Coordinates of C-alpha atoms and ligand atoms in Angstrom, one line a residue:
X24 CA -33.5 19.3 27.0
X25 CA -35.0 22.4 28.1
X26 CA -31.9 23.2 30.5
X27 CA -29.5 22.7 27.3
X28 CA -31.2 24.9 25.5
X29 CA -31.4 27.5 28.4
X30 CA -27.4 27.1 28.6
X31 CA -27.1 27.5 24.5
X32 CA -29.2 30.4 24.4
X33 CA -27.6 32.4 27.1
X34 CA -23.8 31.0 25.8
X35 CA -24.9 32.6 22.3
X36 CA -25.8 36.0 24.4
X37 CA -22.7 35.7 25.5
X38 CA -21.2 35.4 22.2
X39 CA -23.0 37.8 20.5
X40 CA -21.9 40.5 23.5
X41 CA -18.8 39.7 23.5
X42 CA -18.1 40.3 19.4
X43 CA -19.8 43.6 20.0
X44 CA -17.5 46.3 22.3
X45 CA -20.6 47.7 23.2
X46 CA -20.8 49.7 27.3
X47 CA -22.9 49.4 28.9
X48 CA -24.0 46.0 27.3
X49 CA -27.7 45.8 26.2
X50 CA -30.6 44.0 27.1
X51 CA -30.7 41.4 24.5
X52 CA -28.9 40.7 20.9
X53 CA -30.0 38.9 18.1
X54 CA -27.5 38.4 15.4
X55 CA -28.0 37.7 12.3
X56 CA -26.2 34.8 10.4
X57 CA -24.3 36.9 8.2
X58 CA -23.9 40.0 5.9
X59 CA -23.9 44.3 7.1
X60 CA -25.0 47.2 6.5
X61 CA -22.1 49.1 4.3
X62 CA -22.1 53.1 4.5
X63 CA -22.1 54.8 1.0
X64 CA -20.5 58.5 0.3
X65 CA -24.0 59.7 0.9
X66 CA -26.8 58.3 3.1
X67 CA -30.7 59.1 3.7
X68 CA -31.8 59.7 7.7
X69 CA -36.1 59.5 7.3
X70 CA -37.8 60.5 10.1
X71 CA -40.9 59.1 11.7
X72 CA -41.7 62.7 12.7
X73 CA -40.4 66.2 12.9
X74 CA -39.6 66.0 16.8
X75 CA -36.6 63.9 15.9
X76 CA -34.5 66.4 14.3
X77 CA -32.2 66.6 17.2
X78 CA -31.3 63.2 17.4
X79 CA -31.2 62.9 13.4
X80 CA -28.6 65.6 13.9
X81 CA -26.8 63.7 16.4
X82 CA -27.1 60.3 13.9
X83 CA -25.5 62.6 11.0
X84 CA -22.7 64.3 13.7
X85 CA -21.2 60.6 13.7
X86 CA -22.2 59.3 10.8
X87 CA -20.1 61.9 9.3
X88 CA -17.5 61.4 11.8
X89 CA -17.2 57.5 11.9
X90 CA -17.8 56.2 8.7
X91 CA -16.8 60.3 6.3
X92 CA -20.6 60.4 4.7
X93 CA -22.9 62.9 4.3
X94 CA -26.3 62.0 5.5
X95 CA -29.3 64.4 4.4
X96 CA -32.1 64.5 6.9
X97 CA -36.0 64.2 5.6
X98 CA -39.5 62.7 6.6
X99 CA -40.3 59.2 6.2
X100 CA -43.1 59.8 4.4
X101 CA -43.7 56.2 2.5
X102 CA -40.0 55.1 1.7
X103 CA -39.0 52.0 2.2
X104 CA -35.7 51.2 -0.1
X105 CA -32.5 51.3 1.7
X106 CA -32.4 54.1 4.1
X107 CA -31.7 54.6 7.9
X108 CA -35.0 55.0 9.6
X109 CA -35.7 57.0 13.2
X110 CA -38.9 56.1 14.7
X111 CA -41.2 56.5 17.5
X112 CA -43.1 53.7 18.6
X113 CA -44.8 54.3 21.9
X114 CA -45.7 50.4 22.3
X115 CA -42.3 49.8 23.5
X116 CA -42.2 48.7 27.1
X117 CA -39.9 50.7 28.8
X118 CA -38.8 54.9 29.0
X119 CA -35.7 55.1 27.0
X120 CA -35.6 51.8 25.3
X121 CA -35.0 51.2 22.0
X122 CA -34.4 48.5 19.3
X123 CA -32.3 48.3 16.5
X124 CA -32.5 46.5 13.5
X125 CA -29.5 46.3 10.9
X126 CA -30.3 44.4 7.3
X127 CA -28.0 44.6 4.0
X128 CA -30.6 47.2 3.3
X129 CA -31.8 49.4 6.1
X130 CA -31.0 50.6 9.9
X131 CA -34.2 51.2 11.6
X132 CA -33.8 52.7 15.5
X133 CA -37.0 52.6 17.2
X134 CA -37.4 54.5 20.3
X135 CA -40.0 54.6 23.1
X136 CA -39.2 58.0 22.8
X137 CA -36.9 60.7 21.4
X138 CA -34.6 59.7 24.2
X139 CA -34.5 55.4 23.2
X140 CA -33.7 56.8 20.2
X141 CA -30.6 58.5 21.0
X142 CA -29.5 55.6 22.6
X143 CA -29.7 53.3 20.0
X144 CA -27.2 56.2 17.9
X145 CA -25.4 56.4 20.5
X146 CA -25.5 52.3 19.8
X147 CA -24.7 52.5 16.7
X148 CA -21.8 54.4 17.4
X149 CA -20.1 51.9 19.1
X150 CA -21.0 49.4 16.5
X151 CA -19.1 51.6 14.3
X152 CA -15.8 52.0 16.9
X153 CA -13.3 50.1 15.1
X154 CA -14.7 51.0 11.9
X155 CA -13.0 54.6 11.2
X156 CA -13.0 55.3 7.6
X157 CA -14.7 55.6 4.0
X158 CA -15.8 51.6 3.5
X159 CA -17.2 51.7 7.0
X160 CA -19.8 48.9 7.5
X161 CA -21.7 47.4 10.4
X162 CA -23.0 43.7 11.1
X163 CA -26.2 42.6 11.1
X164 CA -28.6 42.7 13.6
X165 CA -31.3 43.6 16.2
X166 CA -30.5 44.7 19.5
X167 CA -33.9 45.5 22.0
X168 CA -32.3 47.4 25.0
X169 CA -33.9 49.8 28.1
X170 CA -31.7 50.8 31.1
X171 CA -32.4 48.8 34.8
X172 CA -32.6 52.5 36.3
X173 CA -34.2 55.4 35.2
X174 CA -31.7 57.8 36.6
X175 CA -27.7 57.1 36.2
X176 CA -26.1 60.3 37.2
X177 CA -22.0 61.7 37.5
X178 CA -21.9 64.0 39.8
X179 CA -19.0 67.2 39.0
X180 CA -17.6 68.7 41.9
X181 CA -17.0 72.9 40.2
X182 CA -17.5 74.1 44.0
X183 CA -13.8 73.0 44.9
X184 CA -11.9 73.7 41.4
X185 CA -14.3 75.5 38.9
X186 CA -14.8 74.0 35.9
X187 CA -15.7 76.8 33.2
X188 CA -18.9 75.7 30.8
X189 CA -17.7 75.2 27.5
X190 CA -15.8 72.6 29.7
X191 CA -18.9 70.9 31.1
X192 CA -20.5 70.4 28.0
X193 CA -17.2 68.3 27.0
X194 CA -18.3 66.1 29.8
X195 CA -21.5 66.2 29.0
X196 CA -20.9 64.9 25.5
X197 CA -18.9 61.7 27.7
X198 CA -21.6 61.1 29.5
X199 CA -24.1 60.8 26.8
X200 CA -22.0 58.5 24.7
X201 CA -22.3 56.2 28.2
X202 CA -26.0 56.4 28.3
X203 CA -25.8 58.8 31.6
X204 CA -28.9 60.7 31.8
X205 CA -28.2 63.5 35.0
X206 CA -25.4 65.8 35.7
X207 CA -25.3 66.8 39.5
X208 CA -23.7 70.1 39.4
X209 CA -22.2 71.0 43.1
X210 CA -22.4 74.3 43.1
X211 CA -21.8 75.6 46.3
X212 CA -18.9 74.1 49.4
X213 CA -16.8 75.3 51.4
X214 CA -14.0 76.5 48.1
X215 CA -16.8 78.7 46.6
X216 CA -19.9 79.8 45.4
X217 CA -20.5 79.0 41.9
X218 CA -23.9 80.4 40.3
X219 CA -24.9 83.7 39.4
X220 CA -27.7 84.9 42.3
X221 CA -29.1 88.0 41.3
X222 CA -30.8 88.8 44.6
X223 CA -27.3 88.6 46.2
X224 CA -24.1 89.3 44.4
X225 CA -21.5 89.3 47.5
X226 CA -22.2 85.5 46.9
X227 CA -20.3 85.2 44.1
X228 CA -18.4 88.5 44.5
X229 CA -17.1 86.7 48.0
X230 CA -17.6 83.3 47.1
X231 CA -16.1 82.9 43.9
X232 CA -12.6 84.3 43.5
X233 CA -10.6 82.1 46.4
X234 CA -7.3 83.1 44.6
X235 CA -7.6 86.8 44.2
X236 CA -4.2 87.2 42.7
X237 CA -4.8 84.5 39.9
X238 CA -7.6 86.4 38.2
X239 CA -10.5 85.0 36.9
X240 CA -9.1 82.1 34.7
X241 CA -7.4 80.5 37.8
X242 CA -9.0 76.8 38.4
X243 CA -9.9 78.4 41.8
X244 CA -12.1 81.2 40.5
X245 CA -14.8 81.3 38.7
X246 CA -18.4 81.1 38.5
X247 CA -21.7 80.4 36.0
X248 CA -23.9 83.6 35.3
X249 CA -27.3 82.5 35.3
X250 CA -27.5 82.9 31.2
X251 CA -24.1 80.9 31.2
X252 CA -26.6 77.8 32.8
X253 CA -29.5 78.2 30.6
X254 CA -27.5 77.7 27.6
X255 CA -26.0 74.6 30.0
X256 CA -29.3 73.2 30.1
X257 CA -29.9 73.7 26.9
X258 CA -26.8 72.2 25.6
X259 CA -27.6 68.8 28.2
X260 CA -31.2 68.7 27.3
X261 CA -30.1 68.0 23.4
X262 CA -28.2 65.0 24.8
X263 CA -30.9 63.8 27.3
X264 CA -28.9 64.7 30.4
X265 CA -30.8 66.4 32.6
X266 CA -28.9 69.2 35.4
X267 CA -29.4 68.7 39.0
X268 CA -28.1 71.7 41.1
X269 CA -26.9 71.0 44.6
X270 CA -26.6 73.9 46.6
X271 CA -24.7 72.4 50.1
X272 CA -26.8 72.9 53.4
X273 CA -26.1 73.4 56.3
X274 CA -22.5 72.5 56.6
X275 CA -19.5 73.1 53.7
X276 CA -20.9 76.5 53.5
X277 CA -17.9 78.5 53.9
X278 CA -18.3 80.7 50.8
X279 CA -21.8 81.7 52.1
X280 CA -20.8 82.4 55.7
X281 CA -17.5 84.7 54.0
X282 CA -20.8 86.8 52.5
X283 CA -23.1 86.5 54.8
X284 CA -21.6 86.0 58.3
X285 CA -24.9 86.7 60.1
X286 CA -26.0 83.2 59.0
X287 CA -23.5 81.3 60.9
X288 CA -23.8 80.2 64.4
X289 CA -21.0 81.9 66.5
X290 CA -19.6 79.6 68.7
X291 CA -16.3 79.7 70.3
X292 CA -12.7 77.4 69.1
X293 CA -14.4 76.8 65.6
X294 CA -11.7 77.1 62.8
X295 CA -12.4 80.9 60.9
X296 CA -14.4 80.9 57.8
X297 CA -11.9 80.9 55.1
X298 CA -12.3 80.1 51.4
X299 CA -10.8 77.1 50.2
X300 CA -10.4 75.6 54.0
X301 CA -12.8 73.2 55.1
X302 CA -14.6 75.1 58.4
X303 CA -16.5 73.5 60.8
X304 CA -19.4 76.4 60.7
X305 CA -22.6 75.9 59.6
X306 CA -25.4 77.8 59.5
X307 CA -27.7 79.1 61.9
X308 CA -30.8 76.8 62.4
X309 CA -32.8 79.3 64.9
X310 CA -32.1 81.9 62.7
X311 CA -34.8 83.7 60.7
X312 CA -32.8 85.3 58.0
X313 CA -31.0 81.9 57.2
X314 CA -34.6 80.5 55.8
X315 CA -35.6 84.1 54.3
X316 CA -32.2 84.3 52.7
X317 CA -32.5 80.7 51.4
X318 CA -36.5 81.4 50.6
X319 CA -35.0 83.9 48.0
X320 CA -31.7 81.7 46.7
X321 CA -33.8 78.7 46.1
X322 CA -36.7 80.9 43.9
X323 CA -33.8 81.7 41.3
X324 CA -32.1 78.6 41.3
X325 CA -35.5 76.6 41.2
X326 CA -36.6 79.3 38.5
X327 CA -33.4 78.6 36.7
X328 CA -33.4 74.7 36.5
X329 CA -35.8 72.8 34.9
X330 CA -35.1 69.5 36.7
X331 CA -37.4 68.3 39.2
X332 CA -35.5 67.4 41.9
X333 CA -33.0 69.4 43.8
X334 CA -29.7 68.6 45.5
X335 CA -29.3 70.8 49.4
X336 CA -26.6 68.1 50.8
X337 CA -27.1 67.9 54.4
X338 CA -23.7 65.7 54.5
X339 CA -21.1 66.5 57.4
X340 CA -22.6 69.4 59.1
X341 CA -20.7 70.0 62.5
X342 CA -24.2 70.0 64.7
X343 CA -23.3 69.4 68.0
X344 CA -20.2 72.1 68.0
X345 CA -22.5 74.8 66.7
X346 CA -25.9 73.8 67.0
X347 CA -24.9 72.4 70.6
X348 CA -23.2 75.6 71.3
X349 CA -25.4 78.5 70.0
X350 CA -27.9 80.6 72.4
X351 CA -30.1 80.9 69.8
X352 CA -30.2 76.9 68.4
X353 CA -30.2 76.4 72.8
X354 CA -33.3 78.2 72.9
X355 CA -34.9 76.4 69.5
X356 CA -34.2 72.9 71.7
X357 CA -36.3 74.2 74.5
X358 CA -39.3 75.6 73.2
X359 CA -39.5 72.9 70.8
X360 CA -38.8 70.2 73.4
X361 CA -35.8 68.8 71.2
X362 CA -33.6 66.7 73.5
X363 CA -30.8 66.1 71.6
X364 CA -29.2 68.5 68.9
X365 CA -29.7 66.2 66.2
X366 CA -33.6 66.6 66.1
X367 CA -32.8 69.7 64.7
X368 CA -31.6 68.4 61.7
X369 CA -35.2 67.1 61.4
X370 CA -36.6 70.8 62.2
X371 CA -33.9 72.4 59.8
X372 CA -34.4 70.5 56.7
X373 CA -38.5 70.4 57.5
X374 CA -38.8 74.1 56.6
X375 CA -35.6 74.2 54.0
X376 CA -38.0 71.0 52.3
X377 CA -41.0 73.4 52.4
X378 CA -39.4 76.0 50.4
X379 CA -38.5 73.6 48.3
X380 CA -42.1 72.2 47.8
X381 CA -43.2 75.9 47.2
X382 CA -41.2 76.1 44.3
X383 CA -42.8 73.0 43.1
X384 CA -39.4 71.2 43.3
X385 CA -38.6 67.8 45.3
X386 CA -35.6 67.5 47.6
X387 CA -32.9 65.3 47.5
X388 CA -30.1 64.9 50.6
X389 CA -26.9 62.5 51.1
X390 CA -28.3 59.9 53.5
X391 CA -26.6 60.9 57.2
X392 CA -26.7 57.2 58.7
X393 CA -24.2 58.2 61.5
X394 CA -27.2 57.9 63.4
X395 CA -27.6 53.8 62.8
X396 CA -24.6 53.0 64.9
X397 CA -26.9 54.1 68.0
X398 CA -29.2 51.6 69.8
X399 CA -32.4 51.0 67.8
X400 CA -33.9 53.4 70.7
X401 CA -32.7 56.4 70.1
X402 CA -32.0 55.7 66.4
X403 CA -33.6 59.0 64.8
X404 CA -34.6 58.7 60.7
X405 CA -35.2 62.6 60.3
X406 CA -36.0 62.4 56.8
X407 CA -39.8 63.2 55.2
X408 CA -41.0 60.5 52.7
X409 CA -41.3 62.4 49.2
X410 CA -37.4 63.2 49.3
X411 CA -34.5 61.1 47.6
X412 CA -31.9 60.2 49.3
X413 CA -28.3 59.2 48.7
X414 CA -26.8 56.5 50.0
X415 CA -22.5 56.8 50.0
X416 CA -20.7 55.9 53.4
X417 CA -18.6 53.3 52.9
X418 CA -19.9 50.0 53.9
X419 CA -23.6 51.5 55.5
X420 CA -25.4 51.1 52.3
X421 CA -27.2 47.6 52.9
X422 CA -28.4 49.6 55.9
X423 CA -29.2 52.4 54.3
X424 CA -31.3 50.0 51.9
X425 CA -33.0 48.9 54.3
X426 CA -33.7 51.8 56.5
X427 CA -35.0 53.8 53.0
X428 CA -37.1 50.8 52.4
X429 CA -39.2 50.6 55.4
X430 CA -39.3 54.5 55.5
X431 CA -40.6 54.8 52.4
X432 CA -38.2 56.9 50.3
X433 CA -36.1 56.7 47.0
X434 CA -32.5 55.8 47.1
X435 CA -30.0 56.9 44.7
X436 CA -26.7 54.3 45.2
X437 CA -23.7 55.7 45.2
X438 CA -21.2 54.1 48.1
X439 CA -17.5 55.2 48.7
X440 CA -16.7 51.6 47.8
X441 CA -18.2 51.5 44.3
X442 CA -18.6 55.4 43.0
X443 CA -15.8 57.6 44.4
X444 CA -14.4 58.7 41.6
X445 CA -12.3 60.9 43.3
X446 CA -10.1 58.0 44.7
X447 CA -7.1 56.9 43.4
X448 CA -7.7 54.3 41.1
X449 CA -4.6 52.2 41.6
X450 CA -2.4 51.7 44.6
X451 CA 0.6 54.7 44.7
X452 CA -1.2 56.3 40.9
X453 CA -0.7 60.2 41.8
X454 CA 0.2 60.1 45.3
X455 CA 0.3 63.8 45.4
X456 CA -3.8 64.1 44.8
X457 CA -3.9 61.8 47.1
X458 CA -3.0 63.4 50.6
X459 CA -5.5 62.7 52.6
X460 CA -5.0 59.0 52.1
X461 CA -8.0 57.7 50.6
X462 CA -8.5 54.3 49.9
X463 CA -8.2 52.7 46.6
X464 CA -11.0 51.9 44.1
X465 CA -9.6 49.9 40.9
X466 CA -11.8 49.7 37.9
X467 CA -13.1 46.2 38.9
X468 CA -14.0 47.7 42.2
X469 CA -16.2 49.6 40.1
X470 CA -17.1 47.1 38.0
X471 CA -18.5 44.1 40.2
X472 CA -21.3 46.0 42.0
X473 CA -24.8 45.2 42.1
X474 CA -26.6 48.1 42.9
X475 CA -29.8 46.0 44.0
X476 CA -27.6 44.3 45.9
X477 CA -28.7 41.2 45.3
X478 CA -32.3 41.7 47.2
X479 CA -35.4 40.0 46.1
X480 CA -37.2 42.7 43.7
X481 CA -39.7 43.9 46.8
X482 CA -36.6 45.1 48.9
X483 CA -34.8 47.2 46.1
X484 CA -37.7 48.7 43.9
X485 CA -37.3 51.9 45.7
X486 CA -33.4 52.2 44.0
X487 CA -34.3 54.6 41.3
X488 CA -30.7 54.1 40.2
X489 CA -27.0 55.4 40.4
X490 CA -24.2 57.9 41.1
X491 CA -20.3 58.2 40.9
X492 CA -19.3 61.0 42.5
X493 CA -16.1 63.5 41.4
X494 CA -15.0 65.4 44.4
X495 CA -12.9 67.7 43.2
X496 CA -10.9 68.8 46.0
X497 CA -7.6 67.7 44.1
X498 CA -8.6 67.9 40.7
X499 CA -7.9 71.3 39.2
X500 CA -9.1 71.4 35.8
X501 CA -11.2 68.8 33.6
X502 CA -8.6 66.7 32.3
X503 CA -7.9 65.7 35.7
X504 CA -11.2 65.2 36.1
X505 CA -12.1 62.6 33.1
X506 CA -8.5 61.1 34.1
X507 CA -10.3 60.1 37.4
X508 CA -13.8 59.4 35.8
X509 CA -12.6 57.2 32.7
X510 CA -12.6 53.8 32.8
X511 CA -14.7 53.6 36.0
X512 CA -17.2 55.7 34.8
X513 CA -18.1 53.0 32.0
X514 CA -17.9 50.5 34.7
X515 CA -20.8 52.5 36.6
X516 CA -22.5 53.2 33.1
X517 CA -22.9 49.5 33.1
X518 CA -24.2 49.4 36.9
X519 CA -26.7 51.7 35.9
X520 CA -27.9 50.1 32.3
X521 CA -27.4 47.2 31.9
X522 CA -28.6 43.4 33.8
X523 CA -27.2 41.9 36.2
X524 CA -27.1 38.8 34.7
X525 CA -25.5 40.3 31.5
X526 CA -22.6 41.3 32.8
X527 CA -19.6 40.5 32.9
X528 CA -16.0 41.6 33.8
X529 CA -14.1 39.3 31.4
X530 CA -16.0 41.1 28.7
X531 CA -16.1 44.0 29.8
X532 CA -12.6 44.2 29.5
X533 CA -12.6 43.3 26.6
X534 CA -14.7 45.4 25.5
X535 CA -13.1 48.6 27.2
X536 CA -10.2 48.2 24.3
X537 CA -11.8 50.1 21.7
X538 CA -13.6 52.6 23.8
X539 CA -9.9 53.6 25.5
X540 CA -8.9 54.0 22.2
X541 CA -11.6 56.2 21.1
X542 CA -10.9 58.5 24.5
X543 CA -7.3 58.9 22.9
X544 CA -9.1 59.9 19.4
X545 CA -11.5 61.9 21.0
X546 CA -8.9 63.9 23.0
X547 CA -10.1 62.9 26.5
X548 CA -7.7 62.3 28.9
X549 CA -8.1 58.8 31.3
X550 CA -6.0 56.4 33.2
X551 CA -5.0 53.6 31.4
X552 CA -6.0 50.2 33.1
X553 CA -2.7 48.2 32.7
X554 CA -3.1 46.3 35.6
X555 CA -6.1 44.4 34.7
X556 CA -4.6 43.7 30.6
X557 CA -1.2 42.7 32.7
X558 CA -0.8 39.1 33.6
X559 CA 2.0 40.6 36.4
X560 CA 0.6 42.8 37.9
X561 CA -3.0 40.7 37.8
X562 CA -0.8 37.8 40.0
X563 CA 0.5 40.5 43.1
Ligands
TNX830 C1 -17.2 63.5 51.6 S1 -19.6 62.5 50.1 C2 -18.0 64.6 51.1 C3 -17.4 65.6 50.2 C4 -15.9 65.3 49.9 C5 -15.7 63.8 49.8 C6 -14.2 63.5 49.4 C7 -20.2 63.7 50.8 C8 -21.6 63.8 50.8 N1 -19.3 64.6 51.3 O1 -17.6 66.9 50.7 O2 -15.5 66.0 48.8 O3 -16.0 63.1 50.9 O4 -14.1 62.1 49.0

């Protein structure tokens, strides 16, 4: 009896998701036997308290949008008849949840905090989807959601093609309609230096303008002044994103070494330092004046961001060619007693990490696991415990889980195989962004990933959540970039919200519809899925 009524009550989940488009899908839904909520010409938004003017403002934004009302904005303050109601209740289990609860009479979103509530709007939004127009209604009731993860990040890529700000808050508003709750900002590769740093201005001087006949408009040029990310932040932190700079350390730093060429190690057959071309420099690790110079670059950036982690890669660096090669790095090795170059990757990012702690900051890195291919002898885990790593090879992160795991430290998922947004989404879809031959990730590739992998609770709790990842070595101005991003970036929305066992793909499709259609509304450019709505293609 017991197991029929387990199997009823998760087929009427399953029925109540499906009817609602809603990505990422929540927790739990209740519906209600019948009847909705219908918008009038005017509404009332009552407050709990004055912190929630922000989101009220978000609330009237669509209302006004969605459904044509005007929605006036006030305290609670005792009312009770039919009204829309935004309210704290700090009793709720979990960061960012939220519940809410639709009668014929009221809408009440309760948040753990200001940020639940924005979620449920952003909720409620979807409810409303299909519902364009001035008799605009929605159903009847009570959803209780809160993300798996506490941090579900897109990472933009404005090192490579720079994407101007009044550009990034476009995708900023994407990402908040998806529940995303961190922008990683790569600032700084090999194709240019991208923030304002007051103590050196050759950095951007050098390091920003790769096209110097294209002006500063060109997708290649560009850069933010450090006002120009304040009012970023800003912008994000009314949407609950936070900004995560990455400055990229030691390797893809060919816009630095064009500045500062002292910084490099000089080693013979390297390819020149050119901006835009991939180098196989990197910087000096024996060399004072790379950690002074960094000391002083990290201060402003640290300054600058709020955040409390920061991004300094660590991914790809050429070691042995330059590391192995230099006098100076040579000398480190022996009066250190390193025996093997990579140790002093472990050296390198020990006093980069100490800067970073005296600016009251913790470090995050891309997990370098080339190292786990080597016999468990010599197999070298350089990394201190109170950083957070990511993990993104192709097919090394159950190591990686693992490795983090018994180490100790946080792990951000974001494998090739699941959130690469920069590959091409369908086999042969823009062959010419795709010269370097990447493989292909479709949307259900996406889609059916667990980041836990699976693992009893005690072996993932140290995933603090998720990543896709825009390299944007081919993608020259943001409509490229949401092409590649949308729909697999709802399919990693979903990764990072919602439950496992709530999931799934069938629905999901299903669900997408309406959303693709509001990307068309909305102006935002995206590949259309046809191959998974295509009974043709689906049997090839
Ligand atoms: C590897 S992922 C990189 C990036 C490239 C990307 C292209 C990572 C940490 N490094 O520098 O843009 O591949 O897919």
């Amino acid at each position: 009896m017991k197991i029929l009524i387990g199997i009823c009550c998760g087929l009427l989940f399953h029925l109540a998701v499906s009817a609602q488009p809603l990505i990422p899908v929540p927790a739990r839904i209740i519906p209600a036997d019948k009847g909705c909520y219908p918008f009038g010409s005017t509404e009332k938004i009552l407050l709990s308290d004055t912190t929630l003017q922000n989101e009220a403002r978000e609330l009237q934004r669509i209302l006004a949008q969605r459904t044509g009302c005007r929605a006036e904005i006030s305290l609670a303050a005792g009312q009770t008849r039919r009204n829309i109601f935004l309210q704290t209740d700090t009793t709720l289990k979990h960061p960012e949840g939220y519940r809410l609860v639709i009668t014929p009479r009221s809408i009440r979103i309760t948040g753990k905090d200001a940020a639940g509530i924005f979620y449920g709007i952003q909720t409620l939004n979807q409810l409303l989807l299909e519902r364009d127009g001035k008799t605009a209604s929605v159903p009847c009731l009570q959803i209780e959601d809160a993300p798996r993860y506490g941090y579900r990040a897109l990472m933009l890529d404005p090192a490579r093609h720079f994407i101007p700000a009044k550009e990034v808050k476009r995708f900023i508003d994407l990402m908040a309609s998806y529940k995303f709750n961190t922008l990683q900002l790569h600032l700084t590769d090999d194709q240019g230096w991208r923030m304002e740093i007051k103590k050196y201005p050759q950095l951007t001087e050098i390091g920003a303008f790769r096209d110097k006949h294209s002006g500063p408009q060109g997708p290649h040029n560009g850069f933010y002044t450090q006002e120009e990310l304040k009012d970023l932040i800003r912008y994000a932190v009314e949407r609950h994103v936070e900004i995560i700079p990455e400055l990229d350390i030691p390797g893809h730093t060919a816009a630095l070494l064009l500045a500062c060429p002292e910084l490099g190690c000089a080693h013979r057959d390297s390819i020149p330092v050119q901006l835009g071309k991939t180098t196989d420099r990197t910087l000096c690790a024996a060399q004072e004046k790379v950690y002074e110079v960094y000391a002083d670059i990290l201060q402003e950036v640290c300054a600058l961001f709020p955040a409390r982690r920061i991004h300094l890669g660590g991914d790809e660096a050429v070691i042995d060619k330059n590391w192995g090669h230099c006098p100076d790095c040579r000398k480190l090795m022996q009066a250190k007693g390193f025996k093997e170059v990579r140790e002093i990757m472990g050296y390198f990012f020990g006093r980069i990490h100490k800067l970073v702690r005296q600016n009251q900051k913790e470090l995050m890195l891309w997990c370098e696991l080339d190292n786990i291919r080597m016999p468990a002898s010599e197999f070298l885990f350089p990394y201190p415990k109170d950083c957070t790593l990511f993990t993104w090879r192709m097919g090394l992160t159950p190591k990686t889980i693992e490795l983090t795991r018994q180490a100790g430290i946080q792990l951000i998922a974001s494998p090739g195989e699941h959130c690469y947004l920069d590959y091409p989404q369908y086999k042969g879809d823009l062959p010419e962004f795709n010269n370097w031959g990447m493989p292909v990730l479709t949307l259900q590739q996406s889609y059916d990933w667990d980041p836990g992998y699976g693992l009893p609770t005690e072996e993932q709790k140290h995933i603090i959540g998720i990543a896709g990842l825009l390299w944007a070595e081919a993608m020259q101005d943001l409509n490229r970039v949401t092409y590649m991003a949308f729909p697999r970036a709802m399919a990693l929305a979903e990764a990072g919200w919602s439950l496992p066992e709530n999931r799934n793909w069938e629905n999901f499709k299903n669900n997408l519809i309406p959303h693709l259609a509001d990307l068309t509304r909305r102006g935002v450019s995206f590949r259309v899925p046809f191959e998974v709505f295509n009974a043709e293609t689906r049997k090839k």
